[in-house]
Coordinates of C-alpha atoms in Angstrom, one line a residue:
X1 CA -12.9 -1.7 19.9
X2 CA -9.3 -1.2 20.0
X3 CA -7.5 0.8 22.4
X4 CA -5.4 3.8 21.0
X5 CA -2.3 5.6 22.5
X6 CA -2.6 9.0 24.4
X7 CA -3.4 11.9 21.9
X8 CA -2.4 15.5 22.5
X9 CA -4.7 16.8 19.7
X10 CA -7.5 19.4 20.1
X11 CA -10.9 18.0 20.2
X12 CA -13.0 18.1 16.9
X13 CA -16.0 20.1 16.4
X14 CA -19.2 17.9 17.1
X15 CA -20.2 18.1 13.5
X16 CA -16.9 18.0 11.7
X17 CA -13.6 16.2 12.0
X18 CA -11.9 19.7 12.1
X19 CA -10.1 20.4 15.5
X20 CA -11.8 23.0 17.5
X21 CA -9.1 25.2 19.3
X22 CA -11.6 26.5 21.6
X23 CA -12.2 23.1 23.2
X24 CA -8.9 21.5 23.9
X25 CA -8.2 17.8 24.4
X26 CA -6.8 17.4 27.7
X27 CA -5.0 14.1 26.9
X28 CA -5.1 12.6 30.3
X29 CA -7.3 9.5 29.8
X30 CA -10.6 11.4 28.7
X31 CA -10.1 9.6 25.5
X32 CA -11.3 6.2 25.5
X33 CA -8.7 3.8 26.4
X34 CA -5.8 6.2 26.4
X35 CA -4.0 4.7 29.3
X36 CA -2.4 1.9 27.4
X37 CA 0.9 2.3 25.4
X38 CA 0.9 2.5 21.6
X39 CA 3.0 -0.6 21.4
X40 CA 0.7 -2.8 23.5
X41 CA -2.9 -2.0 22.6
X42 CA -5.6 -4.4 23.8
X43 CA -7.8 -5.4 21.3
X44 CA -11.1 -7.3 22.1
X45 CA -11.6 -10.6 20.6
X46 CA -15.2 -10.2 19.5
X47 CA -17.6 -7.1 19.2
X48 CA -19.3 -6.2 22.5
X49 CA -23.0 -5.8 22.9
X50 CA -22.4 -2.1 22.9
X51 CA -20.6 -2.3 19.6
X52 CA -23.4 -4.3 18.2
X53 CA -25.9 -1.8 19.5
X54 CA -24.1 1.1 17.6
X55 CA -23.9 -1.0 14.4
X56 CA -27.5 -1.7 14.8
X57 CA -28.4 2.1 14.6
X58 CA -28.6 2.8 18.3
X59 CA -27.3 6.2 17.8
X60 CA -29.8 7.2 15.2
X61 CA -32.7 5.6 17.2
X62 CA -31.8 7.6 20.3
X63 CA -31.8 10.6 18.5
X64 CA -35.2 10.2 17.1
X65 CA -36.7 9.1 20.4
X66 CA -35.1 11.3 22.9
X67 CA -33.4 14.3 21.3
X68 CA -35.0 15.3 18.0
X69 CA -36.6 18.9 18.3
X70 CA -35.1 19.7 21.7
X71 CA -33.7 23.1 22.3
X72 CA -30.9 22.3 24.8
X73 CA -27.6 23.6 24.0
X74 CA -24.1 22.6 25.4
X75 CA -20.9 24.6 25.0
X76 CA -20.9 23.8 21.3
X77 CA -23.9 26.0 21.0
X78 CA -25.8 23.5 18.8
X79 CA -29.4 22.3 19.5
X80 CA -31.4 19.6 17.7
X81 CA -34.2 22.2 17.0
X82 CA -33.1 22.8 13.4
X83 CA -30.5 20.1 12.6
X84 CA -30.6 19.1 9.1
X85 CA -30.5 15.5 8.2
X86 CA -27.2 15.7 6.6
X87 CA -25.6 17.1 9.7
X88 CA -27.3 14.4 11.8
X89 CA -25.8 11.7 9.4
X90 CA -22.4 13.3 9.7
X91 CA -22.6 13.7 13.6
X92 CA -23.8 10.0 13.8
X93 CA -21.1 8.7 11.5
X94 CA -18.3 10.5 13.4
X95 CA -19.5 9.6 16.8
X96 CA -19.9 5.9 16.0
X97 CA -16.5 5.8 14.3
X98 CA -14.7 7.3 17.3
X99 CA -16.5 5.1 19.9
X100 CA -15.6 1.9 17.8
X101 CA -12.1 2.9 17.4
X102 CA -11.5 4.0 20.9
X103 CA -10.9 7.6 20.4
X104 CA -14.1 9.5 21.6
X105 CA -13.7 12.5 23.7
X106 CA -16.4 14.1 25.6
X107 CA -16.4 17.8 25.5
X108 CA -16.6 19.8 28.9
X109 CA -20.1 20.2 30.1
X110 CA -21.6 23.5 30.1
X111 CA -22.5 24.7 33.8
X112 CA -26.1 25.9 34.5
X113 CA -26.9 27.0 38.0
X114 CA -30.3 26.1 39.5
X115 CA -31.5 28.0 42.5
X116 CA -32.6 25.9 45.5
X117 CA -34.0 28.7 47.8
X118 CA -32.7 31.3 50.2
X119 CA -29.5 30.5 51.9
X120 CA -28.9 27.4 49.9
X121 CA -26.2 26.7 47.4
X122 CA -27.3 26.6 43.8
X123 CA -27.5 23.1 42.3
X124 CA -25.0 22.7 39.5
X125 CA -26.5 21.2 36.3
X126 CA -24.3 19.8 33.6
X127 CA -25.4 20.3 29.8
X128 CA -23.5 18.2 27.3
X129 CA -22.9 19.0 23.6
X130 CA -25.3 17.6 21.2
X131 CA -23.1 14.8 20.2
X132 CA -22.4 13.9 23.7
X133 CA -26.0 14.0 24.5
X134 CA -26.5 11.3 22.0
X135 CA -23.6 9.2 23.2
X136 CA -24.8 9.4 26.8
X137 CA -28.4 8.5 25.9
X138 CA -27.2 5.4 24.0
X139 CA -24.7 4.4 26.9
X140 CA -27.3 5.0 29.6
X141 CA -29.8 2.7 27.6
X142 CA -27.0 0.0 27.2
X143 CA -26.3 -0.1 31.0
X144 CA -29.9 -0.2 31.8
X145 CA -30.5 -3.1 29.4
X146 CA -27.2 -4.9 30.6
X147 CA -28.2 -4.8 34.2
X148 CA -31.9 -5.6 34.4
X149 CA -31.9 -6.1 38.3
X150 CA -31.5 -2.4 38.5
X151 CA -34.9 -0.9 38.7
X152 CA -36.1 2.7 38.3
X153 CA -39.5 3.1 40.2
X154 CA -42.1 5.8 39.5
X155 CA -42.6 7.9 42.3
X156 CA -46.5 7.3 42.1
X157 CA -45.9 3.6 42.5
X158 CA -43.5 4.2 45.6
X159 CA -46.1 6.4 47.1
X160 CA -48.8 3.7 46.5
X161 CA -46.6 1.2 48.2
X162 CA -45.8 3.6 51.2
X163 CA -49.6 4.1 51.8
X164 CA -50.2 0.4 51.7
X165 CA -47.4 -0.3 54.3
X166 CA -48.5 2.5 56.6
X167 CA -52.2 1.5 56.7
X168 CA -50.9 -2.3 57.2
X169 CA -50.5 -1.5 60.9
X170 CA -47.1 -3.5 60.8
X171 CA -45.0 -0.7 61.6
X172 CA -44.7 2.0 64.3
X173 CA -41.9 4.3 63.5
X174 CA -40.6 5.9 60.2
X175 CA -36.9 7.0 59.5
X176 CA -36.4 9.3 56.7
X177 CA -32.8 10.1 55.5
X178 CA -31.4 12.2 52.6
X179 CA -28.0 11.4 51.2
X180 CA -25.8 14.3 51.3
X181 CA -24.6 15.9 47.9
X182 CA -25.7 12.6 46.2
X183 CA -24.4 13.1 42.6
X184 CA -21.2 15.2 43.4
X185 CA -20.3 12.5 46.1
X186 CA -20.5 9.3 44.0
X187 CA -17.0 7.7 43.9
X188 CA -15.6 7.0 40.5
X189 CA -14.0 3.9 42.1
X190 CA -17.5 2.6 43.3
X191 CA -18.8 3.2 39.6
X192 CA -15.9 1.1 38.2
X193 CA -16.4 -1.7 40.9
X194 CA -20.1 -2.0 40.3
X195 CA -19.9 -1.9 36.5
X196 CA -17.2 -4.8 36.6
X197 CA -19.3 -6.6 39.2
X198 CA -22.1 -6.8 36.7
X199 CA -19.9 -8.0 33.9
X200 CA -19.7 -4.8 31.8
X201 CA -16.9 -4.9 29.3
X202 CA -13.7 -2.8 30.2
X203 CA -14.4 -0.5 27.2
X204 CA -17.8 0.5 28.3
X205 CA -16.6 0.9 31.9
X206 CA -13.8 3.3 30.7
X207 CA -16.3 5.2 28.4
X208 CA -18.7 5.5 31.5
X209 CA -15.8 6.8 33.7
X210 CA -14.8 9.2 30.9
X211 CA -18.3 10.8 31.0
X212 CA -18.2 10.9 34.9
X213 CA -14.7 12.6 34.7
X214 CA -15.4 15.2 32.1
X215 CA -15.4 18.7 33.8
X216 CA -18.4 21.0 33.9
X217 CA -17.5 24.6 32.9
X218 CA -19.3 28.1 32.7
X219 CA -20.2 28.8 29.2
X220 CA -17.4 30.6 27.5
X221 CA -14.6 29.6 30.0
X222 CA -11.5 28.7 28.4
X223 CA -8.6 26.7 29.8
X224 CA -5.7 24.9 28.2
X225 CA -6.2 21.8 30.6
X226 CA -9.4 21.8 32.3
X227 CA -9.3 20.1 35.7
X228 CA -10.9 16.6 35.8
X229 CA -13.1 15.9 38.9
X230 CA -12.2 12.9 41.0
X231 CA -15.7 12.1 42.1
X232 CA -19.2 12.9 41.2
X233 CA -21.3 12.5 38.1
X234 CA -22.7 15.2 36.1
X235 CA -26.1 15.9 37.5
X236 CA -28.6 16.8 34.7
X237 CA -27.3 14.3 32.3
X238 CA -29.2 11.0 31.5
X239 CA -26.2 9.1 32.8
X240 CA -26.4 10.5 36.3
X241 CA -29.5 8.7 37.3
X242 CA -28.4 5.3 35.9
X243 CA -25.0 5.5 37.7
X244 CA -26.6 6.5 40.8
X245 CA -28.8 3.5 40.8
X246 CA -26.0 1.1 39.9
X247 CA -23.7 2.3 42.7
X248 CA -26.7 2.0 45.3
X249 CA -27.8 -1.3 44.2
X250 CA -25.9 -3.2 46.9
X251 CA -26.8 -0.8 49.5
X252 CA -30.5 -1.4 48.6
X253 CA -30.1 -5.1 48.9
X254 CA -28.3 -5.0 52.3
X255 CA -31.0 -2.5 53.8
X256 CA -33.9 -4.1 52.3
X257 CA -33.0 -7.5 53.7
X258 CA -33.4 -6.4 57.1
X259 CA -36.2 -8.3 58.8
X260 CA -39.5 -6.7 59.7
X261 CA -39.0 -3.3 57.8
X262 CA -40.4 -1.8 54.6
X263 CA -37.7 0.1 52.6
X264 CA -38.3 2.8 50.1
X265 CA -35.7 4.8 48.0
X266 CA -36.0 7.4 45.2
X267 CA -32.9 8.8 44.1
X268 CA -31.3 10.3 47.2
X269 CA -34.4 10.1 49.4
X270 CA -34.6 7.1 51.8
X271 CA -37.8 6.0 53.9
X272 CA -37.8 3.2 56.2
X273 CA -40.9 2.0 58.1
X274 CA -39.8 -0.1 61.3
X275 CA -41.4 -1.9 64.2
X276 CA -41.0 -0.7 67.8
X277 CA -37.5 -0.4 69.3
X278 CA -35.6 -0.7 66.0
X279 CA -35.3 2.9 64.9
X280 CA -31.8 3.5 66.4
X281 CA -30.0 0.2 65.2
X282 CA -31.5 0.6 61.6
X283 CA -30.4 4.3 61.3
X284 CA -26.9 3.3 62.3
X285 CA -26.8 0.3 59.9
X286 CA -28.0 2.6 56.9
X287 CA -25.2 5.2 57.9
X288 CA -22.7 2.2 57.9
X289 CA -23.9 0.8 54.5
X290 CA -23.6 4.3 52.8
X291 CA -20.2 4.6 54.1
X292 CA -19.4 1.3 52.4
X293 CA -20.1 3.1 49.0
X294 CA -18.4 6.3 49.8
X295 CA -21.7 8.3 50.8
X296 CA -23.2 9.7 53.8
X297 CA -26.6 10.9 54.7
X298 CA -27.8 14.2 56.5
X299 CA -27.4 14.1 60.3
X300 CA -30.6 14.0 62.3
X301 CA -30.2 17.7 63.1
X302 CA -31.1 18.5 59.6
X303 CA -34.7 18.5 60.2
X304 CA -35.7 19.1 56.5
X305 CA -33.6 16.4 55.3
X306 CA -33.6 13.6 58.1
X307 CA -36.3 12.9 60.5
X308 CA -37.6 10.1 62.6
X309 CA -40.9 9.5 64.4
X310 CA -43.9 7.6 65.3
X311 CA -46.4 7.0 62.4
X312 CA -49.6 7.6 64.3
X313 CA -48.3 10.8 66.2
X314 CA -46.2 12.5 63.6
X315 CA -46.5 13.5 59.8
X316 CA -43.6 12.9 57.3
X317 CA -43.0 14.2 53.9
X318 CA -41.8 12.1 51.1
X319 CA -41.5 13.0 47.4
X320 CA -43.8 16.2 47.7
X321 CA -46.4 14.1 49.5
X322 CA -47.4 14.4 53.2
X323 CA -48.3 11.5 55.2
X324 CA -50.3 12.1 58.3
X325 CA -52.1 9.5 60.5
X326 CA -52.9 7.4 57.5
X327 CA -53.9 10.1 55.2
X328 CA -51.9 11.2 52.2
X329 CA -52.0 14.7 50.8
X330 CA -49.8 17.2 49.0
X331 CA -47.2 19.4 50.8
X332 CA -48.4 22.9 50.7
X333 CA -45.5 24.2 48.7
X334 CA -46.3 21.9 46.0
X335 CA -50.0 23.3 45.3
X336 CA -48.7 26.8 46.0
X337 CA -46.4 26.6 42.8
X338 CA -49.2 25.1 40.8
X339 CA -51.6 27.9 41.8
X340 CA -49.0 30.5 40.6
X341 CA -48.7 28.7 37.3
X342 CA -52.4 28.4 37.0
X343 CA -52.7 32.3 37.0
X344 CA -50.2 32.8 34.1
X345 CA -52.6 32.2 31.2
X346 CA -55.4 34.1 33.0
X347 CA -53.1 37.1 33.6
X348 CA -52.0 37.0 30.0
X349 CA -55.5 37.1 28.8
X350 CA -56.6 39.9 31.0
X351 CA -53.7 42.0 30.0
X352 CA -54.6 41.4 26.3
X353 CA -58.2 42.4 27.2
X354 CA -56.9 45.6 28.8
X355 CA -54.7 46.5 25.9
X356 CA -57.6 45.9 23.3
X357 CA -55.6 43.6 21.4
X358 CA -56.9 42.7 17.9
X359 CA -56.0 39.1 18.4
X360 CA -57.8 38.8 21.5
X361 CA -59.9 35.6 20.4
X362 CA -56.8 33.9 19.5
X363 CA -55.2 34.7 22.8
X364 CA -58.4 33.7 24.7
X365 CA -58.2 30.2 23.0
X366 CA -54.6 29.8 23.7
X367 CA -55.2 30.7 27.5
X368 CA -58.0 28.4 27.9
X369 CA -55.8 25.6 26.3
X370 CA -52.9 26.3 28.7
X371 CA -55.1 26.5 31.6
X372 CA -56.9 23.2 31.0
X373 CA -53.5 21.6 30.1
X374 CA -52.2 22.4 33.7
X375 CA -55.4 21.1 35.2
X376 CA -55.5 17.8 33.5
X377 CA -51.9 17.0 32.5
X378 CA -51.5 14.8 29.4
X379 CA -50.5 11.5 28.1
X380 CA -47.3 11.6 25.9
X381 CA -45.0 8.5 25.1
X382 CA -47.5 6.3 27.0
X383 CA -46.8 8.1 30.2
X384 CA -49.0 10.6 32.3
X385 CA -47.7 14.0 32.8
X386 CA -48.4 16.9 34.9
X387 CA -49.2 17.8 38.5
X388 CA -52.3 15.8 38.9
X389 CA -50.8 12.5 37.3
X390 CA -47.9 12.9 39.7
X391 CA -50.0 13.5 42.8
X392 CA -52.7 11.0 41.9
X393 CA -51.9 9.0 45.1
X394 CA -53.6 11.6 47.3
X395 CA -56.8 10.5 49.1
X396 CA -57.6 14.1 50.3
X397 CA -60.0 15.4 47.6
X398 CA -60.9 18.4 49.6
X399 CA -57.5 19.9 48.1
X400 CA -59.0 19.3 44.5
X401 CA -62.3 21.1 45.5
X402 CA -60.1 23.9 46.7
X403 CA -58.0 24.0 43.3
X404 CA -61.2 24.1 41.4
X405 CA -62.5 27.0 43.5
X406 CA -59.2 28.9 43.0
X407 CA -59.6 28.6 39.4
X408 CA -63.2 29.8 39.3
X409 CA -61.9 32.9 41.0
X410 CA -59.1 33.7 38.7
X411 CA -61.7 33.4 35.8
X412 CA -64.1 35.6 37.5
X413 CA -61.7 38.6 37.2
X414 CA -61.9 38.4 33.5
X415 CA -64.1 40.8 31.3
X416 CA -67.3 39.0 30.1
X417 CA -66.3 38.9 26.5
X418 CA -63.1 36.8 27.3
X419 CA -64.6 34.1 29.5
X420 CA -63.0 30.8 29.2
X421 CA -64.4 27.3 30.0
X422 CA -62.2 25.4 32.7
X423 CA -61.9 21.8 33.2
X424 CA -62.2 20.5 36.6
X425 CA -59.2 19.0 38.9
X426 CA -61.9 16.7 40.5
X427 CA -63.0 15.3 37.3
X428 CA -59.4 14.9 36.0
X429 CA -58.5 13.1 39.1
X430 CA -61.4 10.6 38.5
X431 CA -60.3 9.8 35.1
X432 CA -56.6 9.6 36.2
X433 CA -57.4 7.0 38.7
X434 CA -59.7 5.1 36.3
X435 CA -58.6 5.8 32.8
X436 CA -61.3 3.5 31.4
X437 CA -64.0 6.1 32.2
X438 CA -62.3 8.9 30.1
X439 CA -64.1 8.0 26.8
X440 CA -63.9 11.7 25.5
X441 CA -60.1 12.3 25.9
X442 CA -60.8 15.0 28.7
X443 CA -57.2 14.2 29.5
X444 CA -55.3 14.9 26.2
X445 CA -53.4 12.1 24.8
X446 CA -50.9 13.4 22.3
X447 CA -49.9 9.8 21.2
X448 CA -53.2 9.6 19.4
X449 CA -52.8 12.6 17.4
X450 CA -51.1 11.3 14.3
X451 CA -53.0 13.3 11.5
X452 CA -51.1 16.5 10.3
X453 CA -54.5 18.3 10.3
X454 CA -55.0 17.6 14.0
X455 CA -51.5 18.5 14.7
X456 CA -51.9 21.9 13.0
X457 CA -55.1 22.6 14.7
X458 CA -53.5 22.2 18.1
X459 CA -50.5 24.3 17.1
X460 CA -52.9 27.1 16.1
X461 CA -54.8 26.9 19.3
X462 CA -52.2 26.4 21.8
X463 CA -48.7 27.9 20.4
X464 CA -47.8 31.4 19.7
X465 CA -46.0 30.4 16.5
X466 CA -46.7 32.9 13.8
X467 CA -45.8 30.6 10.9
X468 CA -46.7 27.1 10.8
X469 CA -45.4 24.9 8.0
X470 CA -47.9 23.5 5.3
X471 CA -46.1 20.4 4.6
X472 CA -46.9 17.3 6.7
X473 CA -43.3 16.5 7.7
X474 CA -42.7 20.2 8.9
X475 CA -46.0 20.2 10.8
X476 CA -45.3 17.0 12.5
X477 CA -41.6 18.3 13.5
X478 CA -43.1 21.5 14.9
X479 CA -45.8 19.6 16.7
X480 CA -43.3 17.4 18.4
X481 CA -41.2 20.3 19.5
X482 CA -44.1 22.1 20.9
X483 CA -45.3 19.0 23.0
X484 CA -41.7 18.8 24.3
X485 CA -41.8 22.4 25.4
X486 CA -45.4 22.0 26.8
X487 CA -44.4 19.0 28.9
X488 CA -41.3 20.7 30.4
X489 CA -43.9 23.6 31.6
X490 CA -45.9 20.8 33.3
X491 CA -42.7 19.5 35.1
X492 CA -42.3 23.0 36.6
X493 CA -45.7 22.4 38.3
X494 CA -44.5 19.2 39.9
X495 CA -41.3 20.7 41.0
X496 CA -38.2 18.6 42.2
X497 CA -38.8 15.3 43.7
X498 CA -35.6 14.6 45.5

């Protein structure tokens, strides 16, 4: 990749080479490598691994695996839902060319505000344009593969390890800390130093910083020179989690090396189990190590964010679970949200019956599918999804009996002619913990649905699409879109985990 001089041109539209006057180029380093003079360009002597990945079709592959069929729209207003093959080819060609010659510019991210509750500031989510989503996905993949020591643990595995550590009897106290404004506070200097320490090429470091320094603006906001943030990474983008883990890796190594403790972290939630008499000194060291990477934790006065206590006397919450005297269950707020969502298909069916809808049988079938889908969760891309798979580490099965009773009461309100057959939380829990016993796909596995006929049958049963294509390619495309939508619905049941 060669370095190019500064540029004052307007940024091009994501699908064309034509400058788009609505999204100006702010010509202050956001272009890859625009910090070197035109008379002294730096040219790498050989292709970097990132260049080789691009030339091997990484953009096309990431589009097919991560983006195709999604509805997300950035400030460009373009989604991947109906992108034509020739448009994709054009998008990939332009993006690849500009990355390789050092002239790629990220568009300002679209600002989306997510409410966090009463008396709390909303969370700012950054939505990239379609082309930027593709570049960020490929860049994140490259960084993960280039730094194999960086781990991305699943919450369920962390909870299983915590439960084992608590029951071991080796620890008396717990320390729970939450990093303040984690993503908005990540230092760009810390990102640069960490990437350089792991041997990431200068051009990839600069591209990563460009992604972090691109502003997030409300949709429709126009400014000639958008202000570039001096710290923080764009929450909601695929690159944010990767950069957070990279920046905190040295912190993880320092804290986990302390003798006699058990250390766990998921994004910005830290949990430490310690022996008697060490709680204060460990807490001070954690605060000190966080300051080393430009971050700080909530003070102990923030009871919902930071807390300490004695394991056998006081419960603590972590990742939506509650740990109390060796038992592991689900925090009340997390199953209350699920119950509200379980009621949605039942309410839809009851209203349809009251209105004497002509298509009541179709609505009944759809309501039954969605209810059971929320109960069991599913398997997609070799990953278990949903509320029950997420909370599979509980050992309090009385909660599952309670949820089955809730479902039975909801169904009892339906007219007799619209009764549906619910699945069971308790049975699904058994199959989730021991998948070898699920010989009849009680928990649906979408990876095994490969026949267009089966795909069409599921769409007719579960979706509200009025028109389903007849050709196999069209059926498969619509099926993938629906599964992506359905999984996002399941994620609403789980809620935020940090």
